[in-house]
């Protein structure tokens, strides 16, 4: 049986609008887990509830890394 995959909304919808603190929290996580306060912030940005078990996908992490490089 395949493990259930919990996905976040499209990263480009919410990443640019996250607070600096929320971005830092996600950048510090190696396991892809989204802290509850960050998930709540994403919910406010996208205007919809987010699965409490949603995690960053490999694509999300790649997007975030490219955003970091653009700022550096």
PDB file of C-alpha atoms in Angstrom:
ATOM      1  CA  UNK A   1       0.000   0.000   0.000  1.00  0.00           C
ATOM      2  CA  UNK A   2       1.319   3.445  -0.932  1.00  0.00           C
ATOM      3  CA  UNK A   3       1.832   5.955   1.883  1.00  0.00           C
ATOM      4  CA  UNK A   4      -0.624   8.829   1.873  1.00  0.00           C
ATOM      5  CA  UNK A   5       0.916  12.020   0.530  1.00  0.00           C
ATOM      6  CA  UNK A   6      -0.155  15.314   2.062  1.00  0.00           C
ATOM      7  CA  UNK A   7       0.577  18.269  -0.173  1.00  0.00           C
ATOM      8  CA  UNK A   8       0.671  21.986   0.484  1.00  0.00           C
ATOM      9  CA  UNK A   9      -0.920  24.482  -1.917  1.00  0.00           C
ATOM     10  CA  UNK A  10       1.348  25.536  -4.787  1.00  0.00           C
ATOM     11  CA  UNK A  11       4.472  27.041  -3.185  1.00  0.00           C
ATOM     12  CA  UNK A  12       4.576  30.050  -5.523  1.00  0.00           C
ATOM     13  CA  UNK A  13       1.147  31.108  -4.167  1.00  0.00           C
ATOM     14  CA  UNK A  14       2.269  31.503  -0.572  1.00  0.00           C
ATOM     15  CA  UNK A  15       6.078  31.658  -0.328  1.00  0.00           C
ATOM     16  CA  UNK A  16       6.447  35.299  -1.490  1.00  0.00           C
ATOM     17  CA  UNK A  17       3.879  36.376   1.134  1.00  0.00           C
ATOM     18  CA  UNK A  18       5.250  34.475   4.147  1.00  0.00           C
ATOM     19  CA  UNK A  19       6.789  36.423   6.996  1.00  0.00           C
ATOM     20  CA  UNK A  20      10.580  36.350   7.249  1.00  0.00           C
ATOM     21  CA  UNK A  21      10.306  34.270  10.434  1.00  0.00           C
ATOM     22  CA  UNK A  22       8.083  31.666   8.761  1.00  0.00           C
ATOM     23  CA  UNK A  23      10.460  31.443   5.796  1.00  0.00           C
ATOM     24  CA  UNK A  24      13.380  30.953   8.164  1.00  0.00           C
ATOM     25  CA  UNK A  25      11.560  28.176  10.016  1.00  0.00           C
ATOM     26  CA  UNK A  26      10.925  26.312   6.753  1.00  0.00           C
ATOM     27  CA  UNK A  27      14.491  26.844   5.540  1.00  0.00           C
ATOM     28  CA  UNK A  28      15.799  25.348   8.794  1.00  0.00           C
ATOM     29  CA  UNK A  29      13.729  22.154   8.481  1.00  0.00           C
ATOM     30  CA  UNK A  30      15.418  19.197   6.822  1.00  0.00           C
ATOM     31  CA  UNK A  31      12.434  16.871   7.140  1.00  0.00           C
ATOM     32  CA  UNK A  32       9.879  18.929   5.189  1.00  0.00           C
ATOM     33  CA  UNK A  33       7.550  19.189   8.172  1.00  0.00           C
ATOM     34  CA  UNK A  34       5.660  22.487   8.276  1.00  0.00           C
ATOM     35  CA  UNK A  35       5.397  23.912  11.824  1.00  0.00           C
ATOM     36  CA  UNK A  36       1.821  24.592  12.918  1.00  0.00           C
ATOM     37  CA  UNK A  37       2.241  28.376  13.088  1.00  0.00           C
ATOM     38  CA  UNK A  38       3.692  28.419   9.559  1.00  0.00           C
ATOM     39  CA  UNK A  39       0.842  26.231   8.288  1.00  0.00           C
ATOM     40  CA  UNK A  40      -1.646  28.684   9.820  1.00  0.00           C
ATOM     41  CA  UNK A  41       0.119  31.563   8.071  1.00  0.00           C
ATOM     42  CA  UNK A  42      -0.086  29.686   4.746  1.00  0.00           C
ATOM     43  CA  UNK A  43      -3.820  29.148   5.356  1.00  0.00           C
ATOM     44  CA  UNK A  44      -4.334  32.884   5.846  1.00  0.00           C
ATOM     45  CA  UNK A  45      -2.405  33.649   2.651  1.00  0.00           C
ATOM     46  CA  UNK A  46      -4.228  31.148   0.411  1.00  0.00           C
ATOM     47  CA  UNK A  47      -7.606  31.571   2.104  1.00  0.00           C
ATOM     48  CA  UNK A  48      -8.107  27.842   2.585  1.00  0.00           C
ATOM     49  CA  UNK A  49      -7.367  25.204   5.165  1.00  0.00           C
ATOM     50  CA  UNK A  50      -4.156  23.226   4.783  1.00  0.00           C
ATOM     51  CA  UNK A  51      -3.817  19.572   5.747  1.00  0.00           C
ATOM     52  CA  UNK A  52      -2.147  19.485   9.193  1.00  0.00           C
ATOM     53  CA  UNK A  53       0.090  16.677   7.913  1.00  0.00           C
ATOM     54  CA  UNK A  54       1.122  18.487   4.733  1.00  0.00           C
ATOM     55  CA  UNK A  55       4.843  18.578   4.105  1.00  0.00           C
ATOM     56  CA  UNK A  56       7.165  20.363   1.727  1.00  0.00           C
ATOM     57  CA  UNK A  57       7.631  18.384  -1.466  1.00  0.00           C
ATOM     58  CA  UNK A  58      10.986  18.103  -3.223  1.00  0.00           C
ATOM     59  CA  UNK A  59       9.648  20.654  -5.707  1.00  0.00           C
ATOM     60  CA  UNK A  60       8.738  23.034  -2.869  1.00  0.00           C
ATOM     61  CA  UNK A  61      12.230  22.743  -1.423  1.00  0.00           C
ATOM     62  CA  UNK A  62      13.805  23.360  -4.835  1.00  0.00           C
ATOM     63  CA  UNK A  63      11.627  26.457  -5.311  1.00  0.00           C
ATOM     64  CA  UNK A  64      12.600  27.758  -1.862  1.00  0.00           C
ATOM     65  CA  UNK A  65      16.299  27.207  -2.567  1.00  0.00           C
ATOM     66  CA  UNK A  66      16.049  29.127  -5.842  1.00  0.00           C
ATOM     67  CA  UNK A  67      14.305  31.987  -4.007  1.00  0.00           C
ATOM     68  CA  UNK A  68      17.114  32.080  -1.447  1.00  0.00           C
ATOM     69  CA  UNK A  69      19.740  32.232  -4.188  1.00  0.00           C
ATOM     70  CA  UNK A  70      17.966  35.146  -5.844  1.00  0.00           C
ATOM     71  CA  UNK A  71      18.186  37.130  -2.606  1.00  0.00           C
ATOM     72  CA  UNK A  72      21.784  36.249  -1.696  1.00  0.00           C
TER      73      UNK A  72
END
